[in-house]
XYZ file of C-alpha atoms in Angstrom:
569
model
C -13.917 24.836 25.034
C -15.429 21.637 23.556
C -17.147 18.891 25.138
C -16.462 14.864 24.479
C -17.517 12.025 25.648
C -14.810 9.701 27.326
C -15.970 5.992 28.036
C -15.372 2.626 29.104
C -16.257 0.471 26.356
C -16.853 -3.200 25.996
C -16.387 -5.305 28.756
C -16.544 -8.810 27.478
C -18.688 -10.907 29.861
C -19.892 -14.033 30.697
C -22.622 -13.823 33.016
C -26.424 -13.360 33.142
C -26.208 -9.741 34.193
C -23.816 -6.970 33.338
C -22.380 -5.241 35.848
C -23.124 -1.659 34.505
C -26.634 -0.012 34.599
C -28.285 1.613 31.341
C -31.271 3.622 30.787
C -33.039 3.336 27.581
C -35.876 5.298 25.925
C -39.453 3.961 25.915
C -41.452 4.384 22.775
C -44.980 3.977 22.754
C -46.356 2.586 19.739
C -49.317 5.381 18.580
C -49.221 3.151 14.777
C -52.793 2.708 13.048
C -54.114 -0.451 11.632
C -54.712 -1.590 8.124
C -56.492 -5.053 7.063
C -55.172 -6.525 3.971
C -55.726 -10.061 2.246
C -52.865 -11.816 0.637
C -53.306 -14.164 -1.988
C -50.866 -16.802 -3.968
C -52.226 -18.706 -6.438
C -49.766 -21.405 -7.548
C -50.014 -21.889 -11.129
C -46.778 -24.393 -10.752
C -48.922 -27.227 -9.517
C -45.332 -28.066 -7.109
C -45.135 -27.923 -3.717
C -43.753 -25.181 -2.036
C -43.656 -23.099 2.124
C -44.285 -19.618 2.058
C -42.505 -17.108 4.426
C -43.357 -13.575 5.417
C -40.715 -10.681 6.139
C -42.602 -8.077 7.956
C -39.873 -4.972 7.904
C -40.651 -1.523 9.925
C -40.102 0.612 7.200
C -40.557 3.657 9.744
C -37.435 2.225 11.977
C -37.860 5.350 14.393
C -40.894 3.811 16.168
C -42.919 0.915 17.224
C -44.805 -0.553 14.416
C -47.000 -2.917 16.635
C -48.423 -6.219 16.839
C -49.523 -8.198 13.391
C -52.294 -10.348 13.445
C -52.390 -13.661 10.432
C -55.284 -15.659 9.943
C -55.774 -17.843 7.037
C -59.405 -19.981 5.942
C -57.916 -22.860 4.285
C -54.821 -23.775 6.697
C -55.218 -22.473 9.709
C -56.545 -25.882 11.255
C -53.735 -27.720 9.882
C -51.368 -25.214 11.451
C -53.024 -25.480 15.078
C -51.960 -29.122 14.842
C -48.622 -28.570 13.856
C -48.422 -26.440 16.816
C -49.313 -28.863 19.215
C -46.621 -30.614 18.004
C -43.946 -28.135 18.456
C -41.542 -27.873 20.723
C -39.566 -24.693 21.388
C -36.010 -25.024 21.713
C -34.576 -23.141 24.689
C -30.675 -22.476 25.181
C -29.790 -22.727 29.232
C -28.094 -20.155 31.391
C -25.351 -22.399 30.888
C -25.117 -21.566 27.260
C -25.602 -18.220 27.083
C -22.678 -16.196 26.485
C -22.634 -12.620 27.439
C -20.602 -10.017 25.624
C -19.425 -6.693 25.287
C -21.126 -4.333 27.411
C -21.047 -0.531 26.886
C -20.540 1.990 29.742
C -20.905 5.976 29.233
C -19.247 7.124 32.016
C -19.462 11.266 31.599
C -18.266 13.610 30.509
C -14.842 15.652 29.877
C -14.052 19.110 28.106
C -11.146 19.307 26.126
C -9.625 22.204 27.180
C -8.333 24.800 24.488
C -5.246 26.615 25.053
C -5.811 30.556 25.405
C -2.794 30.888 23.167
C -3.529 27.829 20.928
C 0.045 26.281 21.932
C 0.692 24.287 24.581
C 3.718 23.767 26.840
C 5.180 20.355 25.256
C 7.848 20.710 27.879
C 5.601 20.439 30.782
C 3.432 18.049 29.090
C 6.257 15.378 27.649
C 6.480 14.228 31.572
C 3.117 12.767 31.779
C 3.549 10.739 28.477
C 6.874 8.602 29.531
C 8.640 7.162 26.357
C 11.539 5.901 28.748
C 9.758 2.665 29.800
C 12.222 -0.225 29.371
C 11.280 -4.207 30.159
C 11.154 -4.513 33.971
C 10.045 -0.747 34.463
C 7.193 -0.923 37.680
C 4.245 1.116 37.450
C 1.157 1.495 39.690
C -2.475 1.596 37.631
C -6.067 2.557 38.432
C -7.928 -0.539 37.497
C -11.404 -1.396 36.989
C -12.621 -3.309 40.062
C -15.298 -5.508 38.716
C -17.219 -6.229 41.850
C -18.628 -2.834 41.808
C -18.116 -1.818 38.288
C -15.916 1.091 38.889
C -12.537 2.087 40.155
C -13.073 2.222 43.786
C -13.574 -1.636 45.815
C -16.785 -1.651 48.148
C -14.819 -0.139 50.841
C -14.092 2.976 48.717
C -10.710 2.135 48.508
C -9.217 3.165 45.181
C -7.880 -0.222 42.982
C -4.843 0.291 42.197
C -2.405 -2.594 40.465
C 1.089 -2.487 41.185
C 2.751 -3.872 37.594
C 6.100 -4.550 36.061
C 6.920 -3.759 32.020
C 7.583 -7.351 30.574
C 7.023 -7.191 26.993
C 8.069 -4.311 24.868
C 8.289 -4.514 21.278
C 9.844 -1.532 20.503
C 9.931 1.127 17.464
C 8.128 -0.933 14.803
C 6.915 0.491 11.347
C 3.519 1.168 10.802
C 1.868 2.376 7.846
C -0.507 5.477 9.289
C -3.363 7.562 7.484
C -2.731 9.019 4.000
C -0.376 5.675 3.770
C 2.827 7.671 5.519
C 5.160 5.845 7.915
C 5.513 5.948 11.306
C 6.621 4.391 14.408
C 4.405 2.279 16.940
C 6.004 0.920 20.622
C 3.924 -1.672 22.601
C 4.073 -2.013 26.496
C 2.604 -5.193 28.338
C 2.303 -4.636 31.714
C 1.403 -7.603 34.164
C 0.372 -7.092 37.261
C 2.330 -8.269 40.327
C 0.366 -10.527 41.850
C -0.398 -12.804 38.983
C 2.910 -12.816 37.303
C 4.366 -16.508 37.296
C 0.761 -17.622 39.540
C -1.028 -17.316 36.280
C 0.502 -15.430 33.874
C 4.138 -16.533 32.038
C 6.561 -15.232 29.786
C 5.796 -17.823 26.728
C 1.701 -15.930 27.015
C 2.872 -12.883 26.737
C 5.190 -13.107 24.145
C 2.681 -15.075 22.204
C 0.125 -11.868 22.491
C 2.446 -9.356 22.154
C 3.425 -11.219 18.535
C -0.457 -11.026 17.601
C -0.752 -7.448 17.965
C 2.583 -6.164 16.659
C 5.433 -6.967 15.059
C 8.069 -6.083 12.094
C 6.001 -6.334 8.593
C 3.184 -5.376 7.036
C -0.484 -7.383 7.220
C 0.609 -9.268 9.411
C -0.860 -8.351 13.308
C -3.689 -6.766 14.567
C -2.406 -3.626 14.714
C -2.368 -3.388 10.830
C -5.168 -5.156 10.214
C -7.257 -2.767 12.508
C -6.061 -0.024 11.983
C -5.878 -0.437 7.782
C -9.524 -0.186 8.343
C -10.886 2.125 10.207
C -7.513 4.638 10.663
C -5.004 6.118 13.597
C -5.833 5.489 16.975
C -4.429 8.684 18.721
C -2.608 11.948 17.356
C 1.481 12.020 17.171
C 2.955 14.983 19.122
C 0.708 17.194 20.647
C -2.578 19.373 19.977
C -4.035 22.767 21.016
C -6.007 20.828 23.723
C -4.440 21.201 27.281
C -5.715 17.819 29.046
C -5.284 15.499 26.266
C -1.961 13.333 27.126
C 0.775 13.754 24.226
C 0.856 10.976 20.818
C 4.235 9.572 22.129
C 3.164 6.585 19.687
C 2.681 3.981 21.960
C 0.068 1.689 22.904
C -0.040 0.024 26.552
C -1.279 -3.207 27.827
C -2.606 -4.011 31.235
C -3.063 -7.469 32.058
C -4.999 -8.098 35.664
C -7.377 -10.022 37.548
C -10.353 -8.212 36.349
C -12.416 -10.651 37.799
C -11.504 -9.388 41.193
C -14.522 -9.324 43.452
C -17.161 -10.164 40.454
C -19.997 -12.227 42.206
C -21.894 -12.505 39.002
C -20.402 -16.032 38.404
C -19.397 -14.407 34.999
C -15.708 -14.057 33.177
C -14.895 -10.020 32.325
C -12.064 -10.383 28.997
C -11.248 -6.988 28.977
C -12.266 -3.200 28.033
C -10.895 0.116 27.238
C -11.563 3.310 28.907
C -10.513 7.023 26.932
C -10.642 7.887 30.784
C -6.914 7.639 30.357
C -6.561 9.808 26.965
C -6.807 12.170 29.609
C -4.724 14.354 32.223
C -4.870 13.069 35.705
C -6.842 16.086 37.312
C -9.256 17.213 39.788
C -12.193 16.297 36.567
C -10.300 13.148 35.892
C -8.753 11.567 38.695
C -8.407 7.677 37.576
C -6.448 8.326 34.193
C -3.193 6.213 33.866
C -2.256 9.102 31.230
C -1.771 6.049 28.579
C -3.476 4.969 25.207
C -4.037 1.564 26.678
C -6.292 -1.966 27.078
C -6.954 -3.692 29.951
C -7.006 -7.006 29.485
C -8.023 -10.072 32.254
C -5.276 -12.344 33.034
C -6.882 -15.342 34.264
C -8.566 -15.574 30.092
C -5.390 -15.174 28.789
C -3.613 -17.923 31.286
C -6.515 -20.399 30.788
C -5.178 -23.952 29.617
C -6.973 -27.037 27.593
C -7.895 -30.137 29.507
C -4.342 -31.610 29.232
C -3.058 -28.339 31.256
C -1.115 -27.333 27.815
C -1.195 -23.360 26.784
C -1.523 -22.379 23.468
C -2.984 -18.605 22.272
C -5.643 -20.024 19.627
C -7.086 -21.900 22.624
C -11.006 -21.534 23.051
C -13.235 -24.022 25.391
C -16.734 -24.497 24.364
C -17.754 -21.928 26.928
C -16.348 -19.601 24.616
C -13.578 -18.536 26.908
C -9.627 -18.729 27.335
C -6.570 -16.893 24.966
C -7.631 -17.159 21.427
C -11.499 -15.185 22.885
C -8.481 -12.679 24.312
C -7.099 -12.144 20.638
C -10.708 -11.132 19.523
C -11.083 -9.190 22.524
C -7.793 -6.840 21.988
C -9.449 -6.702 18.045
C -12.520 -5.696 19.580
C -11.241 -3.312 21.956
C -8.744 -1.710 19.614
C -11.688 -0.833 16.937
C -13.362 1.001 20.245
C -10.163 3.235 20.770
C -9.547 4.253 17.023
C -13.792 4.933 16.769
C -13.044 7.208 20.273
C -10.395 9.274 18.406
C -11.732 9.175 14.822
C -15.145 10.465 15.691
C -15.872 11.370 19.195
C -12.536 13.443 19.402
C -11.646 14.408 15.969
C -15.284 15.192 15.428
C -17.116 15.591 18.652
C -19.791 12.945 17.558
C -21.362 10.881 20.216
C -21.442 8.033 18.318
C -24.624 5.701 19.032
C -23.674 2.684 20.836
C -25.193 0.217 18.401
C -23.041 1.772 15.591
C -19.855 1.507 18.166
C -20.334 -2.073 19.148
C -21.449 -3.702 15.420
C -18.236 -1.866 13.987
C -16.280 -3.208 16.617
C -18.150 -7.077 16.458
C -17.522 -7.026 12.926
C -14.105 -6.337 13.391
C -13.925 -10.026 15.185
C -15.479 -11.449 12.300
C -13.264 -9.778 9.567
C -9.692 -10.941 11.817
C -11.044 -14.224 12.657
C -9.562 -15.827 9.424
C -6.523 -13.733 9.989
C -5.536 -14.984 13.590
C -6.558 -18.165 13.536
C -9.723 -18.711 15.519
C -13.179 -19.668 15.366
C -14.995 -17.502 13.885
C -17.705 -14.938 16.509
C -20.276 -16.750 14.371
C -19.722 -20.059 16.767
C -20.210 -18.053 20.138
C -23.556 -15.497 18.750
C -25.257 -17.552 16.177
C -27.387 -19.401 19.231
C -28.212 -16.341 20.727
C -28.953 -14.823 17.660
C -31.736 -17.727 16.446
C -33.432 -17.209 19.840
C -33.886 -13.663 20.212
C -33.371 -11.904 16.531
C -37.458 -10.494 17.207
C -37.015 -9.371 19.732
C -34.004 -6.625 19.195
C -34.027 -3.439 17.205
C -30.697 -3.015 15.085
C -30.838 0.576 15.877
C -30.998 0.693 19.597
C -29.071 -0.061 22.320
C -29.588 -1.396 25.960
C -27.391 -3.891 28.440
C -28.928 -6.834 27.306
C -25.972 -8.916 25.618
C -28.292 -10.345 23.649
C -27.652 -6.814 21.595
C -24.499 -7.720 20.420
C -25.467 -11.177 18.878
C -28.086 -8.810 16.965
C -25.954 -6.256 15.777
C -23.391 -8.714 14.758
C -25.185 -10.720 12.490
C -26.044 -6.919 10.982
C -22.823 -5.700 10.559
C -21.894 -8.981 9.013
C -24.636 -8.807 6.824
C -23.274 -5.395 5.615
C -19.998 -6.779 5.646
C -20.285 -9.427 3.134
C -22.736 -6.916 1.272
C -20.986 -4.185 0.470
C -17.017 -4.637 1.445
C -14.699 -3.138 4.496
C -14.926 0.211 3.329
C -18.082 0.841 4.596
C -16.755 0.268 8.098
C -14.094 2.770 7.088
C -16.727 5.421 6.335
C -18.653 4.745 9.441
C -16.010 5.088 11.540
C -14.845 8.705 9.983
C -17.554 10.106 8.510
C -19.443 13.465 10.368
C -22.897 11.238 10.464
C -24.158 9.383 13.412
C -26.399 6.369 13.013
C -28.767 5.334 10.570
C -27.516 8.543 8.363
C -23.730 7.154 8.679
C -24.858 4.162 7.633
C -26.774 5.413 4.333
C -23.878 7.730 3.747
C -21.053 5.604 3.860
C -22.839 3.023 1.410
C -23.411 6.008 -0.880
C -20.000 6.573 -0.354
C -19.256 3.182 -2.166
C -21.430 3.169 -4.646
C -25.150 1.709 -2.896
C -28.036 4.082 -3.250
C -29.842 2.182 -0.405
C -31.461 3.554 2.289
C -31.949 2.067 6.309
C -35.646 0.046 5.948
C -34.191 -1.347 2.086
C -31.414 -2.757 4.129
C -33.599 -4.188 6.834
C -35.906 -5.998 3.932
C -32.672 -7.757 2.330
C -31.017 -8.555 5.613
C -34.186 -10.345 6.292
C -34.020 -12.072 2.794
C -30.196 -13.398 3.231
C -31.428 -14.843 6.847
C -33.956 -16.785 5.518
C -31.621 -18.282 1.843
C -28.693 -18.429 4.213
C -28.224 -22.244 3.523
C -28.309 -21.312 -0.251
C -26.896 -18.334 -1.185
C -29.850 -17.281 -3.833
C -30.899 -14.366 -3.637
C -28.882 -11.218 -4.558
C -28.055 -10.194 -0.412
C -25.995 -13.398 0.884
C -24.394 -14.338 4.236
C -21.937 -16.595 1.655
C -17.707 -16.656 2.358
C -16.075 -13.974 0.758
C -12.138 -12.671 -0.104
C -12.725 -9.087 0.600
C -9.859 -6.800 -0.256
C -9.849 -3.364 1.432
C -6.283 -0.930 1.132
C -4.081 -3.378 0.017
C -5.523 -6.223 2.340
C -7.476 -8.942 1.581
C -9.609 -10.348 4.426
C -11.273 -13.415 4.146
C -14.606 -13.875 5.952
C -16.236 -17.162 6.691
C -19.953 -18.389 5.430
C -23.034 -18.027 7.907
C -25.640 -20.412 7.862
C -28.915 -19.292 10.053
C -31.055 -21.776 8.478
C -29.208 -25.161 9.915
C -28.668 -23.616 13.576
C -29.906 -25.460 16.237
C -32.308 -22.717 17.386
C -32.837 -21.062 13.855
C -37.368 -22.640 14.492
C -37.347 -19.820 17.051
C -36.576 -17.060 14.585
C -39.786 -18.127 12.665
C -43.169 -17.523 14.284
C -45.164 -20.576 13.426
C -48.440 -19.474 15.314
C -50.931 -17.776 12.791
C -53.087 -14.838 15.084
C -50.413 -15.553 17.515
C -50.818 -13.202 21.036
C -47.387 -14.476 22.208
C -45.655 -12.890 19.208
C -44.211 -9.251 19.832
C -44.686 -5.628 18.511
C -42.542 -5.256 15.786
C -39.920 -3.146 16.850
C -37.902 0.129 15.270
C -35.443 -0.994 12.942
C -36.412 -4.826 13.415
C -37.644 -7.171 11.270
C -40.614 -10.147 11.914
C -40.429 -13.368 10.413
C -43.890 -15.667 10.050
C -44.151 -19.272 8.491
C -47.753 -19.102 6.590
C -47.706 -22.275 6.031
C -47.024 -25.303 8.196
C -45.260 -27.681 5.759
C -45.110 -28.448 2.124
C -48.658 -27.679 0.242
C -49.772 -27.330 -3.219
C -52.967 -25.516 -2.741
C -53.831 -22.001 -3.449
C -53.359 -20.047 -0.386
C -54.887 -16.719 1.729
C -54.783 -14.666 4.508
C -55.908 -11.636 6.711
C -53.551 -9.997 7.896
C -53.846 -6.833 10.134
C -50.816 -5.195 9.872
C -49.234 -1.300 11.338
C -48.662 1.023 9.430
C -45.614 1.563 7.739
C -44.776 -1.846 7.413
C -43.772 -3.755 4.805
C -44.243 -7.526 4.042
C -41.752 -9.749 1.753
C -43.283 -12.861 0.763
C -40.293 -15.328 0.038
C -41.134 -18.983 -1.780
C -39.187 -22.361 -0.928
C -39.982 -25.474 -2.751
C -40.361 -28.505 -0.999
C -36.589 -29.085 -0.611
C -36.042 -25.666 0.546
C -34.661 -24.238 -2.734
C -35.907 -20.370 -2.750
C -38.332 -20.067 -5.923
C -39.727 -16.742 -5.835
C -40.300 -13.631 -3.929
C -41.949 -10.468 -3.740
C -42.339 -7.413 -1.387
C -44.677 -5.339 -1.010
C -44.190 -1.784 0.045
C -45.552 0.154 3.227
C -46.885 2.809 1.390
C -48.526 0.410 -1.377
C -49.934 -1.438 1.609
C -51.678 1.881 2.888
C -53.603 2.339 -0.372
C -54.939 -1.330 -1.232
C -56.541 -3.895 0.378
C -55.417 -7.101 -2.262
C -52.364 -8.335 -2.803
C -51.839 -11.469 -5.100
C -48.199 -13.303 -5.584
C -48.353 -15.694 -8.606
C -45.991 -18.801 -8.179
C -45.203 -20.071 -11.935
């Protein structure tokens, strides 16, 4: 027998809590200590601001706190301090997102003979649905996070079939041709109250339809593969590939007193047989997907599916959701069950935010970068890339990563993420390798750092710049991302020199210091006490922000010197 994981991925929320709870390592940071002085002597005689990158080059552990102090600025900076005024978002404004929930574990069961009864199995996977079919589902219940209400009464929605699109060609792995059948179901009591025909026509024409590149189906699935065997397998409690994909559209909202707004979430719960270890599957490769999002209108009470409020919420958030959602399910089948790789969540969730960027373009909508980028310029120093915990203030963080990547080094990474046998930080190496990058985790940290900083210019070599990306006979077009000229982007930047306040600089993270207040011509230097195994990139602006030179300096050079001197020319 094997063992996989089966979860409930990504519900997309808008709260200040999640509903789910999480346990996440502690690491204790056990780094030493080393005192360096950095010089730069500016032999230009122009003005320029210097910025420092601090990058934990050993991304497996807590590097620790840095300590800056400088002789010939310092007092000038303590004044500009006083000055300064942090800018704060509100709970109003923050936007909560995808939240991860591991919910067990389930064995796939191997057949003694290594067949499998189709005959007895073909009942559970019904292929005779027709518009107007009922069915009754387990459903999340999102007041206690599970599928059972507070009274331990199981939720169950009673729903009538009343969108099919039926039969449609698909391109599939190894470019064959298949078949792919969609069901929207909508549960009885919101059908006509809050959901209509004209919606779910509208969504069922964004995720399939007759042609090629032109739904999400294809546009997901060109990327990162299949989402579920055709036929059957040798495993005896995996439901059949009858090449269909379901939709269930509810009040998932139902009994949420979080004052938040749950889009929707999928759950390889129902991959499975309905059996004693399993007893909430729906036996259907299917979303869930929250009905009062979907239904919600502009402020002249008019519907349209590329609708988005400035809360982030409503039809066209719905389209990024089912995006979102579907690059959960094909990652569940390409490597937890083809495989048998846990995959780590942070991997999961930046393929799957990255997927919203790369569609955006595609369906018409604004772009994740509107909803994250705030989030993002408040708390980048404060999130690892490679970790995971509830906070939604993860998935701002490992979007602006996978972006980053994305407009790096191409789709086809994701592609190799997805399927490759790594996990991690090592699928991440190896599927750049894959394509041609001989770059390794903490190198990729250091120019991620270097495009946030130049994002307003687009200098260096690593950019966050709008790109035509072509990947398997698609092009996808991505849109610029400018950290620099966000609202919040002074709170990325740590402006106190010898700062307490500022944190330990965290596995896989980067740090990012202003050493000097404003616009100076003098030669400049500072202490700096800094962990080990951490490197510093010294990037140069003139006095109109143009980037003018740069240079990093390695954590193992840093262990074995004391001086370091950049030369502006």
């Amino acid at each position: 027998m094997k063992k996989i994981l089966f979860y409930l991925a990504s519900i997309l929320v808008f709260s200040s809590c999640g509903i789910f709870d999480f346990f996440t390592e502690s690491v204790t940071s056990t780094a030493t200590k080393k005192a360096i002085t950095l010089s730069i002597d500016n032999n230009s005689n122009s003005a320029y601001e210097a910025y420092a990158i601090f990058t934990n080059e050993e991304y497996y552990s807590y590097a620790g706190q840095i300590k800056i102090t400088s002789n010939n600025i310092n007092s000038s900076l303590n004044n500009y301090m006083a000055n300064y005024n942090i800018n704060t978002l509100g709970n109003d404004d923050i936007i909560k997102h995808p939240v991860f929930y591991n919910n067990g574990k389930l064995i796939r069961e191997k057949s003694i003979e290594n067949t499998i009864s189709y005959n007895i199995r073909a009942s559970i996977t019904n292929t005779s649905y027709t518009e107007g079919s009922k069915e009754e589902f387990y459903a999340l219940y999102a007041g206690t996070g599970d599928y059972y209400k507070e009274n331990n009464e199981l939720n169950k929605k009673q729903a009538t079939l009343k969108k099919q699109v039926n039969n449609i060609e698909v391109k599939v792995e190894n470019n064959n041709s298949s078949t792919r059948t969609l069901n929207i179901w909508v549960a009885d009591d919101v059908w006509e109250t809050v959901v209509t025909q004209e919606m779910i026509d509208a969504l069922a024409d964004k995720f399939l339809k007759t042609g090629f590149d032109n739904d999400i189906y294809d546009w997901v699935t060109n990327i990162y593969g299949d989402e579920w065997f055709e036929g059957n397998d040798e495993y005896t409690n995996t439901i059949d590939g009858n090449k269909e994909i379901n939709i269930l559209i509810y009040n998932i909202n139902e009994g949420n007193n979080s004052n938040g707004s749950y889009l929707g979430f999928f759950d390889s719960t129902h991959n499975f047989i309905n059996n004693e270890n399993n007893k909430y599957s729906n036996e259907k490769i299917m979303f869930f997907i929250d009905s009062g999002n979907l239904a919600k209108k502009d402020e002249n009470s008019n519907w349209d599916i590329t609708y988005v409020d400035k809360e982030g919420k409503g039809p066209a958030i719905i389209l990024s959701t089912l995006a979102h959602e579907f690059t959960h399910m094909i990652i569940f089948y390409q490597k937890y069950y083809n495989q048998d790789i846990n995959i780590d969540s942070w991997i999961n969730e930046m393929c799957a935010m990255t997927t919203e960027d790369i569609l955006a373009n595609k369906l018409g909508i604004n772009n994740p970068i509107n909803i994250r980028q705030d989030e993002f310029s408040l708390y980048s120093n404060s999130y690892p890339v490679n970790e995971w915990t509830n906070s939604t203030l993860h998935y701002a963080n490992k979007y602006f990563f996978g972006a980053f990547l994305l407009r790096n080094f191409g789709v086809g990474i994701f592609h190799d993420i997805a399927t490759n046998e790594y996990n991690g930080i090592t699928a991440i190496e190896k599927a750049l390798e894959k394509n041609g990058y001989n770059i390794k985790f903490e190198e990729l940290l250091k120019y991620w750092g270097e495009a946030i900083l130049t994002s307003d210019k687009y200098e260096l070599d690593y950019v966050y710049s709008s790109k035509d990306l072509s990947y398997n006979g698609i092009t996808y077009r991505v849109a610029p991302i400018n950290v620099v000229d966000n609202k919040n982007y002074k709170n990325i930047i740590f402006y106190g020199l010898d700062d307490s306040s500022a944190p330990d600089l965290d596995l896989g993270a980067n740090i990012y210091y202003k050493l000097t207040p404003y616009s100076i011509v003098s030669d400049s230097e500072w202490d700096i006490t800094i962990p080990s195994g951490v490197g510093i990139n010294i990037i140069i602006k003139d006095s109109l922000g143009n980037f003018k030179t740069k240079e990093y300096f390695e954590a193992e050079a840093i262990k074995n010197n004391n001086n370091f001197i950049l030369e502006i020319k």
